[in-house]
Amino acid sequence: MGERTFRVARPEDAEALLAIYAPYVEETAITFEYEVPSVEAFRARIAHTLATYPYIVAVEEQEANAGTGHVDGASVSCIDRAEANADTAHVDGASVSSAPASGAGAGDVTGTHRTSERIIGYAYVGRLHERAAYDWSVETSIYVDRRARKHGLGRQLYERLEAILRAMNIISVNACIAYPGTMNTVAAADRLQDAHIGIGDPNTADRTRKDLREGSADSGVDIGEDPYLNTNSPDFHAHLGYQLVGHFHACAYKFDRWYDMIWMEKWIAPHPAKPEAMISFPELPEEVVERCLR
């Protein structure tokens, strides 16, 4: 792997970031979005976030001979089945999965030597809630390129993001994460069907709902494997200090399956009696942002 650096995202990064995000939409339940957004829509999302909050990217320097017009591996069109890992995480209820390499942008050319950066991951935050009382809390999102996994990139992105958020006086970071639903196991489906059509004991439906809920994220119950989603993202967040604070059951539907959603939170700063006002990202001095990204 080449040298890894971090910088603030730009709207013109939309195509490269979308190349990372698209497989999560098309092949996983990591995001509950059904359709891959257009480049224009994704560009607007980046600009909207940057108007208030940080949006950062990890880039890897690539090298190639001048005149070839190509950096090896700078763009890849094929998509393998996404598989989650502990160095990647979520958006819109995201656990983590692999994604293909993103596009590359032109870099400097010196004589016969060319360098070009390849975006290998990104992370950003948004409002937890529109009310002003929630100004000190945000929702986090993170995605990592498949070829950059298992190298600590997820942690590095979150560490830099949290450093910026502390400079903004943010206190609480929250992750909304898709979670495999017990509703999708064959046994659960059969039992639920029996309950709905009234077979057996009249209390079957109530017992079935209770049994299904025993597959909560903190129960230790084996909920089986799901081809579109696993528990790597909750594990990743827990490893970084997030704690489970909520579990919603069978609240989302994708790929003909019902999925759960969990909330995990982490406090990155103390809760003073009178907190300093939240500072918007554009108001942070450039040198502060650069120091946080190192």
mmCIF file of C-alpha atoms in Angstrom:
data_model
loop_
_atom_site.group_PDB
_atom_site.id
_atom_site.type_symbol
_atom_site.label_atom_id
_atom_site.label_comp_id
_atom_site.label_asym_id
_atom_site.label_seq_id
_atom_site.Cartn_x
_atom_site.Cartn_y
_atom_site.Cartn_z
ATOM 1 C CA MET A 1 0.000 0.000 0.000
ATOM 2 C CA GLY A 2 1.136 3.550 -0.729
ATOM 3 C CA GLU A 3 1.465 6.441 1.688
ATOM 4 C CA ARG A 4 -1.814 7.175 3.478
ATOM 5 C CA THR A 5 -2.976 10.710 4.263
ATOM 6 C CA PHE A 6 -6.237 12.339 5.320
ATOM 7 C CA ARG A 7 -7.945 15.481 4.115
ATOM 8 C CA VAL A 8 -11.297 17.221 4.011
ATOM 9 C CA ALA A 9 -13.630 15.900 1.317
ATOM 10 C CA ARG A 10 -14.574 18.073 -1.637
ATOM 11 C CA PRO A 11 -17.763 17.991 -3.732
ATOM 12 C CA GLU A 12 -15.656 16.937 -6.714
ATOM 13 C CA ASP A 13 -14.800 13.726 -4.823
ATOM 14 C CA ALA A 14 -18.383 12.550 -5.338
ATOM 15 C CA GLU A 15 -17.648 10.067 -8.119
ATOM 16 C CA ALA A 16 -14.832 8.375 -6.195
ATOM 17 C CA LEU A 17 -16.851 8.214 -2.976
ATOM 18 C CA LEU A 18 -19.882 6.884 -4.816
ATOM 19 C CA ALA A 19 -17.737 4.069 -6.248
ATOM 20 C CA ILE A 20 -17.080 2.987 -2.652
ATOM 21 C CA TYR A 21 -20.673 3.423 -1.530
ATOM 22 C CA ALA A 22 -22.571 1.836 -4.444
ATOM 23 C CA PRO A 23 -21.907 -1.849 -3.562
ATOM 24 C CA TYR A 24 -23.227 -1.264 -0.051
ATOM 25 C CA VAL A 25 -26.509 -0.187 -1.610
ATOM 26 C CA GLU A 26 -26.691 -2.843 -4.307
ATOM 27 C CA GLU A 27 -25.378 -5.910 -2.517
ATOM 28 C CA THR A 28 -25.778 -5.438 1.233
ATOM 29 C CA ALA A 29 -28.226 -4.385 3.915
ATOM 30 C CA ILE A 30 -25.515 -2.260 5.509
ATOM 31 C CA THR A 31 -27.400 0.743 4.208
ATOM 32 C CA PHE A 32 -31.178 0.648 3.900
ATOM 33 C CA GLU A 33 -31.028 2.840 0.803
ATOM 34 C CA TYR A 34 -32.577 0.990 -2.154
ATOM 35 C CA GLU A 35 -31.146 2.877 -5.146
ATOM 36 C CA VAL A 36 -27.606 4.147 -5.771
ATOM 37 C CA PRO A 37 -27.800 7.950 -5.808
ATOM 38 C CA SER A 38 -26.573 9.881 -8.820
ATOM 39 C CA VAL A 39 -23.181 11.583 -8.772
ATOM 40 C CA GLU A 40 -24.981 14.933 -8.696
ATOM 41 C CA ALA A 41 -27.085 13.891 -5.692
ATOM 42 C CA PHE A 42 -24.031 12.551 -3.872
ATOM 43 C CA ARG A 43 -22.140 15.763 -4.599
ATOM 44 C CA ALA A 44 -25.011 17.706 -3.054
ATOM 45 C CA ARG A 45 -24.884 15.480 0.047
ATOM 46 C CA ILE A 46 -21.183 16.233 0.517
ATOM 47 C CA ALA A 47 -21.733 19.990 0.161
ATOM 48 C CA HIS A 48 -24.708 19.891 2.539
ATOM 49 C CA THR A 49 -22.662 18.112 5.218
ATOM 50 C CA LEU A 50 -19.652 20.416 4.847
ATOM 51 C CA ALA A 51 -21.854 23.453 5.406
ATOM 52 C CA THR A 52 -21.967 22.484 9.101
ATOM 53 C CA TYR A 53 -20.039 19.286 9.846
ATOM 54 C CA PRO A 54 -16.756 17.556 8.921
ATOM 55 C CA TYR A 55 -16.548 15.145 5.996
ATOM 56 C CA ILE A 56 -13.104 13.577 5.670
ATOM 57 C CA VAL A 57 -11.439 11.146 3.280
ATOM 58 C CA ALA A 58 -8.431 8.839 3.478
ATOM 59 C CA VAL A 59 -6.238 8.867 0.396
ATOM 60 C CA GLU A 60 -3.437 6.631 -0.757
ATOM 61 C CA GLU A 61 -0.722 7.866 -3.046
ATOM 62 C CA GLN A 62 -0.248 5.900 -6.255
ATOM 63 C CA GLU A 63 2.706 5.955 -8.636
ATOM 64 C CA ALA A 64 2.963 5.308 -12.376
ATOM 65 C CA ASN A 65 5.162 6.210 -15.319
ATOM 66 C CA ALA A 66 4.244 9.491 -16.977
ATOM 67 C CA GLY A 67 2.555 9.069 -20.314
ATOM 68 C CA THR A 68 0.708 5.901 -19.430
ATOM 69 C CA GLY A 69 -2.398 7.833 -18.401
ATOM 70 C CA HIS A 70 -3.121 5.128 -15.843
ATOM 71 C CA VAL A 71 -2.328 4.332 -12.235
ATOM 72 C CA ASP A 72 -2.560 0.637 -11.484
ATOM 73 C CA GLY A 73 -5.672 -0.182 -9.538
ATOM 74 C CA ALA A 74 -6.868 3.436 -9.547
ATOM 75 C CA SER A 75 -10.308 2.422 -10.726
ATOM 76 C CA VAL A 76 -12.058 -0.924 -10.742
ATOM 77 C CA SER A 77 -15.429 -1.654 -12.301
ATOM 78 C CA CYS A 78 -16.020 -5.213 -11.148
ATOM 79 C CA ILE A 79 -17.787 -5.761 -7.816
ATOM 80 C CA ASP A 80 -17.365 -8.833 -5.656
ATOM 81 C CA ARG A 81 -19.887 -9.884 -3.059
ATOM 82 C CA ALA A 82 -19.465 -7.424 -0.196
ATOM 83 C CA GLU A 83 -18.145 -8.997 2.978
ATOM 84 C CA ALA A 84 -18.034 -7.072 6.247
ATOM 85 C CA ASN A 85 -14.869 -6.677 8.312
ATOM 86 C CA ALA A 86 -13.885 -5.011 11.545
ATOM 87 C CA ASP A 87 -12.128 -2.038 9.948
ATOM 88 C CA THR A 88 -15.142 -0.748 8.093
ATOM 89 C CA ALA A 89 -18.400 0.555 9.347
ATOM 90 C CA HIS A 90 -21.692 2.198 8.495
ATOM 91 C CA VAL A 91 -24.020 4.681 6.954
ATOM 92 C CA ASP A 92 -27.748 4.694 7.395
ATOM 93 C CA GLY A 93 -27.697 1.782 9.712
ATOM 94 C CA ALA A 94 -24.498 0.407 8.545
ATOM 95 C CA SER A 95 -22.499 -2.503 9.622
ATOM 96 C CA VAL A 96 -19.479 -2.868 7.431
ATOM 97 C CA SER A 97 -18.723 -4.488 4.205
ATOM 98 C CA SER A 98 -16.241 -4.482 1.421
ATOM 99 C CA ALA A 99 -16.457 -2.116 -1.530
ATOM 100 C CA PRO A 100 -14.503 -1.871 -4.768
ATOM 101 C CA ALA A 101 -11.682 0.544 -5.297
ATOM 102 C CA SER A 102 -12.634 4.138 -5.896
ATOM 103 C CA GLY A 103 -11.633 6.369 -8.784
ATOM 104 C CA ALA A 104 -8.356 8.268 -8.836
ATOM 105 C CA GLY A 105 -7.676 11.932 -9.247
ATOM 106 C CA ALA A 106 -4.741 13.420 -11.123
ATOM 107 C CA GLY A 107 -1.718 14.352 -9.024
ATOM 108 C CA ASP A 108 1.662 16.038 -9.667
ATOM 109 C CA VAL A 109 3.838 15.203 -12.604
ATOM 110 C CA THR A 110 7.598 15.675 -12.309
ATOM 111 C CA GLY A 111 9.640 14.561 -15.271
ATOM 112 C CA THR A 112 8.751 10.926 -15.887
ATOM 113 C CA HIS A 113 7.259 10.379 -12.436
ATOM 114 C CA ARG A 114 3.545 10.729 -11.783
ATOM 115 C CA THR A 115 1.699 10.522 -8.497
ATOM 116 C CA SER A 116 -2.036 10.243 -8.065
ATOM 117 C CA GLU A 117 -4.248 9.883 -5.029
ATOM 118 C CA ARG A 118 -6.846 7.140 -4.624
ATOM 119 C CA ILE A 119 -9.597 7.636 -2.067
ATOM 120 C CA ILE A 120 -9.782 4.511 0.105
ATOM 121 C CA GLY A 121 -12.307 5.515 2.757
ATOM 122 C CA TYR A 122 -14.417 8.329 4.106
ATOM 123 C CA ALA A 123 -16.257 9.379 7.240
ATOM 124 C CA TYR A 124 -18.592 12.198 8.175
ATOM 125 C CA VAL A 125 -21.248 13.207 10.687
ATOM 126 C CA GLY A 126 -24.699 14.749 10.584
ATOM 127 C CA ARG A 127 -27.200 16.139 13.045
ATOM 128 C CA LEU A 128 -28.624 13.692 15.543
ATOM 129 C CA HIS A 129 -31.833 15.748 15.650
ATOM 130 C CA GLU A 130 -32.933 19.115 14.303
ATOM 131 C CA ARG A 131 -33.696 20.634 17.733
ATOM 132 C CA ALA A 132 -31.061 23.044 19.084
ATOM 133 C CA ALA A 133 -30.834 21.077 22.338
ATOM 134 C CA TYR A 134 -29.097 18.300 20.385
ATOM 135 C CA ASP A 135 -26.285 20.549 19.081
ATOM 136 C CA TRP A 136 -23.647 18.648 21.078
ATOM 137 C CA SER A 137 -24.591 15.261 19.592
ATOM 138 C CA VAL A 138 -24.039 13.903 16.089
ATOM 139 C CA GLU A 139 -24.602 10.747 14.049
ATOM 140 C CA THR A 140 -21.500 9.182 12.521
ATOM 141 C CA SER A 141 -21.039 7.458 9.159
ATOM 142 C CA ILE A 142 -18.021 5.645 7.729
ATOM 143 C CA TYR A 143 -17.176 3.524 4.676
ATOM 144 C CA VAL A 144 -13.889 1.892 3.678
ATOM 145 C CA ASP A 145 -12.648 0.565 0.341
ATOM 146 C CA ARG A 146 -12.386 -3.242 0.274
ATOM 147 C CA ARG A 147 -8.663 -3.254 -0.548
ATOM 148 C CA ALA A 148 -7.905 -1.014 2.421
ATOM 149 C CA ARG A 149 -9.523 -3.242 5.023
ATOM 150 C CA LYS A 150 -7.677 -4.944 7.875
ATOM 151 C CA HIS A 151 -5.127 -2.142 8.039
ATOM 152 C CA GLY A 152 -6.689 -0.054 10.813
ATOM 153 C CA LEU A 153 -8.190 2.503 8.434
ATOM 154 C CA GLY A 154 -11.602 2.539 10.117
ATOM 155 C CA ARG A 155 -10.020 3.408 13.451
ATOM 156 C CA GLN A 156 -7.788 6.063 11.858
ATOM 157 C CA LEU A 157 -10.748 7.771 10.204
ATOM 158 C CA TYR A 158 -12.795 7.776 13.406
ATOM 159 C CA GLU A 159 -9.888 9.057 15.511
ATOM 160 C CA ARG A 160 -9.408 12.037 13.204
ATOM 161 C CA LEU A 161 -13.115 12.670 12.956
ATOM 162 C CA GLU A 162 -13.450 12.662 16.746
ATOM 163 C CA ALA A 163 -10.527 15.075 17.097
ATOM 164 C CA ILE A 164 -12.305 17.540 14.809
ATOM 165 C CA LEU A 165 -15.597 17.044 16.654
ATOM 166 C CA ARG A 166 -13.965 17.781 20.017
ATOM 167 C CA ALA A 167 -12.621 21.028 18.531
ATOM 168 C CA MET A 168 -16.227 21.820 17.576
ATOM 169 C CA ASN A 169 -17.345 21.181 21.205
ATOM 170 C CA ILE A 170 -19.251 18.042 20.219
ATOM 171 C CA ILE A 171 -19.688 15.652 23.161
ATOM 172 C CA SER A 172 -21.669 12.622 21.987
ATOM 173 C CA VAL A 173 -21.217 10.565 18.816
ATOM 174 C CA ASN A 174 -23.914 8.084 17.825
ATOM 175 C CA ALA A 175 -24.041 5.303 15.258
ATOM 176 C CA CYS A 176 -27.258 3.983 13.717
ATOM 177 C CA ILE A 177 -26.377 0.452 12.575
ATOM 178 C CA ALA A 178 -28.245 -2.210 10.626
ATOM 179 C CA TYR A 179 -28.472 -5.480 12.526
ATOM 180 C CA PRO A 180 -29.380 -8.988 11.305
ATOM 181 C CA GLY A 181 -32.941 -9.789 12.337
ATOM 182 C CA THR A 182 -33.985 -12.972 14.093
ATOM 183 C CA MET A 183 -37.131 -12.696 11.977
ATOM 184 C CA ASN A 184 -35.086 -13.984 9.028
ATOM 185 C CA THR A 185 -34.179 -17.398 10.430
ATOM 186 C CA VAL A 186 -36.142 -20.297 8.971
ATOM 187 C CA ALA A 187 -37.323 -21.500 12.370
ATOM 188 C CA ALA A 188 -38.494 -18.027 13.346
ATOM 189 C CA ALA A 189 -40.338 -17.583 10.067
ATOM 190 C CA ASP A 190 -42.124 -20.909 10.490
ATOM 191 C CA ARG A 191 -43.100 -20.123 14.072
ATOM 192 C CA LEU A 192 -44.281 -16.655 13.156
ATOM 193 C CA GLN A 193 -46.412 -18.078 10.355
ATOM 194 C CA ASP A 194 -47.978 -20.540 12.802
ATOM 195 C CA ALA A 195 -48.706 -17.672 15.188
ATOM 196 C CA HIS A 196 -50.332 -15.546 12.500
ATOM 197 C CA ILE A 197 -52.681 -18.281 11.293
ATOM 198 C CA GLY A 198 -53.627 -19.259 14.838
ATOM 199 C CA ILE A 199 -52.154 -22.746 15.019
ATOM 200 C CA GLY A 200 -51.810 -24.154 18.527
ATOM 201 C CA ASP A 201 -51.943 -22.233 21.786
ATOM 202 C CA PRO A 202 -53.679 -18.805 21.570
ATOM 203 C CA ASN A 203 -50.678 -17.282 23.316
ATOM 204 C CA THR A 204 -48.327 -18.484 20.573
ATOM 205 C CA ALA A 205 -48.122 -15.067 18.948
ATOM 206 C CA ASP A 206 -47.041 -13.369 22.159
ATOM 207 C CA ARG A 207 -44.489 -16.061 22.923
ATOM 208 C CA THR A 208 -43.164 -15.866 19.351
ATOM 209 C CA ARG A 209 -42.647 -12.124 19.548
ATOM 210 C CA LYS A 210 -40.849 -12.564 22.871
ATOM 211 C CA ASP A 211 -38.613 -15.300 21.462
ATOM 212 C CA LEU A 212 -37.739 -13.189 18.421
ATOM 213 C CA ARG A 213 -36.800 -10.273 20.629
ATOM 214 C CA GLU A 214 -34.409 -12.517 22.556
ATOM 215 C CA GLY A 215 -32.079 -12.141 19.584
ATOM 216 C CA SER A 216 -31.227 -8.610 20.715
ATOM 217 C CA ALA A 217 -27.702 -7.338 20.161
ATOM 218 C CA ASP A 218 -26.843 -7.713 23.846
ATOM 219 C CA SER A 219 -28.426 -11.139 24.406
ATOM 220 C CA GLY A 220 -25.678 -13.408 23.089
ATOM 221 C CA VAL A 221 -28.285 -15.404 21.147
ATOM 222 C CA ASP A 222 -27.028 -16.904 17.867
ATOM 223 C CA ILE A 223 -29.215 -15.388 15.159
ATOM 224 C CA GLY A 224 -27.621 -17.315 12.296
ATOM 225 C CA GLU A 225 -25.915 -16.046 9.153
ATOM 226 C CA ASP A 226 -27.353 -13.509 6.737
ATOM 227 C CA PRO A 227 -25.943 -13.197 3.187
ATOM 228 C CA TYR A 228 -26.384 -9.420 3.191
ATOM 229 C CA LEU A 229 -25.420 -8.391 6.707
ATOM 230 C CA ASN A 230 -23.376 -9.468 9.723
ATOM 231 C CA THR A 231 -22.438 -8.014 13.093
ATOM 232 C CA ASN A 232 -18.998 -6.681 12.212
ATOM 233 C CA SER A 233 -20.074 -3.061 12.501
ATOM 234 C CA PRO A 234 -21.461 -3.377 16.050
ATOM 235 C CA ASP A 235 -18.274 -5.263 16.963
ATOM 236 C CA PHE A 236 -16.126 -2.551 15.367
ATOM 237 C CA HIS A 237 -17.933 0.234 17.200
ATOM 238 C CA ALA A 238 -17.828 -1.626 20.515
ATOM 239 C CA HIS A 239 -14.065 -2.071 20.078
ATOM 240 C CA LEU A 240 -13.749 1.713 19.724
ATOM 241 C CA GLY A 241 -15.712 2.395 22.899
ATOM 242 C CA TYR A 242 -19.305 2.675 21.676
ATOM 243 C CA GLN A 243 -22.038 1.191 23.844
ATOM 244 C CA LEU A 244 -25.368 -0.277 22.815
ATOM 245 C CA VAL A 245 -28.229 2.011 23.835
ATOM 246 C CA GLY A 246 -31.167 0.858 21.724
ATOM 247 C CA HIS A 247 -32.446 -2.013 19.583
ATOM 248 C CA PHE A 248 -35.371 -1.754 17.149
ATOM 249 C CA HIS A 249 -36.744 -5.049 15.865
ATOM 250 C CA ALA A 250 -37.840 -5.818 12.291
ATOM 251 C CA CYS A 251 -38.072 -2.115 11.498
ATOM 252 C CA ALA A 252 -36.543 -2.140 7.979
ATOM 253 C CA TYR A 253 -37.169 -4.248 4.882
ATOM 254 C CA LYS A 254 -34.658 -4.953 2.114
ATOM 255 C CA PHE A 255 -33.862 -7.968 -0.102
ATOM 256 C CA ASP A 256 -37.168 -9.586 0.906
ATOM 257 C CA ARG A 257 -36.043 -9.669 4.533
ATOM 258 C CA TRP A 258 -36.798 -7.802 7.737
ATOM 259 C CA TYR A 259 -33.862 -6.178 9.489
ATOM 260 C CA ASP A 260 -33.273 -4.749 12.933
ATOM 261 C CA MET A 261 -31.558 -1.470 13.707
ATOM 262 C CA ILE A 262 -29.445 -0.596 16.731
ATOM 263 C CA TRP A 263 -28.099 2.626 18.176
ATOM 264 C CA MET A 264 -24.650 2.804 19.754
ATOM 265 C CA GLU A 265 -23.182 5.857 21.480
ATOM 266 C CA LYS A 266 -19.827 7.138 22.664
ATOM 267 C CA TRP A 267 -18.969 10.194 24.757
ATOM 268 C CA ILE A 268 -15.824 11.865 23.417
ATOM 269 C CA ALA A 269 -15.751 14.749 25.924
ATOM 270 C CA PRO A 270 -17.074 15.577 29.421
ATOM 271 C CA HIS A 271 -20.583 16.938 29.972
ATOM 272 C CA PRO A 272 -20.116 20.361 31.640
ATOM 273 C CA ALA A 273 -22.923 22.112 33.507
ATOM 274 C CA LYS A 274 -22.853 24.840 30.848
ATOM 275 C CA PRO A 275 -21.344 23.572 27.568
ATOM 276 C CA GLU A 276 -19.590 25.865 25.138
ATOM 277 C CA ALA A 277 -21.611 26.540 21.999
ATOM 278 C CA MET A 278 -21.110 24.154 19.123
ATOM 279 C CA ILE A 279 -18.714 25.556 16.518
ATOM 280 C CA SER A 280 -19.643 24.749 12.925
ATOM 281 C CA PHE A 281 -16.962 23.048 10.856
ATOM 282 C CA PRO A 282 -16.432 25.993 8.440
ATOM 283 C CA GLU A 283 -15.690 28.193 11.463
ATOM 284 C CA LEU A 284 -12.771 26.071 12.678
ATOM 285 C CA PRO A 285 -9.358 27.562 11.875
ATOM 286 C CA GLU A 286 -7.637 25.722 9.038
ATOM 287 C CA GLU A 287 -4.607 24.948 11.198
ATOM 288 C CA VAL A 288 -6.843 23.236 13.779
ATOM 289 C CA VAL A 289 -8.387 20.999 11.129
ATOM 290 C CA GLU A 290 -4.975 20.171 9.662
ATOM 291 C CA ARG A 291 -3.637 19.246 13.115
ATOM 292 C CA CYS A 292 -6.621 16.945 13.714
ATOM 293 C CA LEU A 293 -6.080 15.188 10.377
ATOM 294 C CA ARG A 294 -2.428 14.300 10.997
#
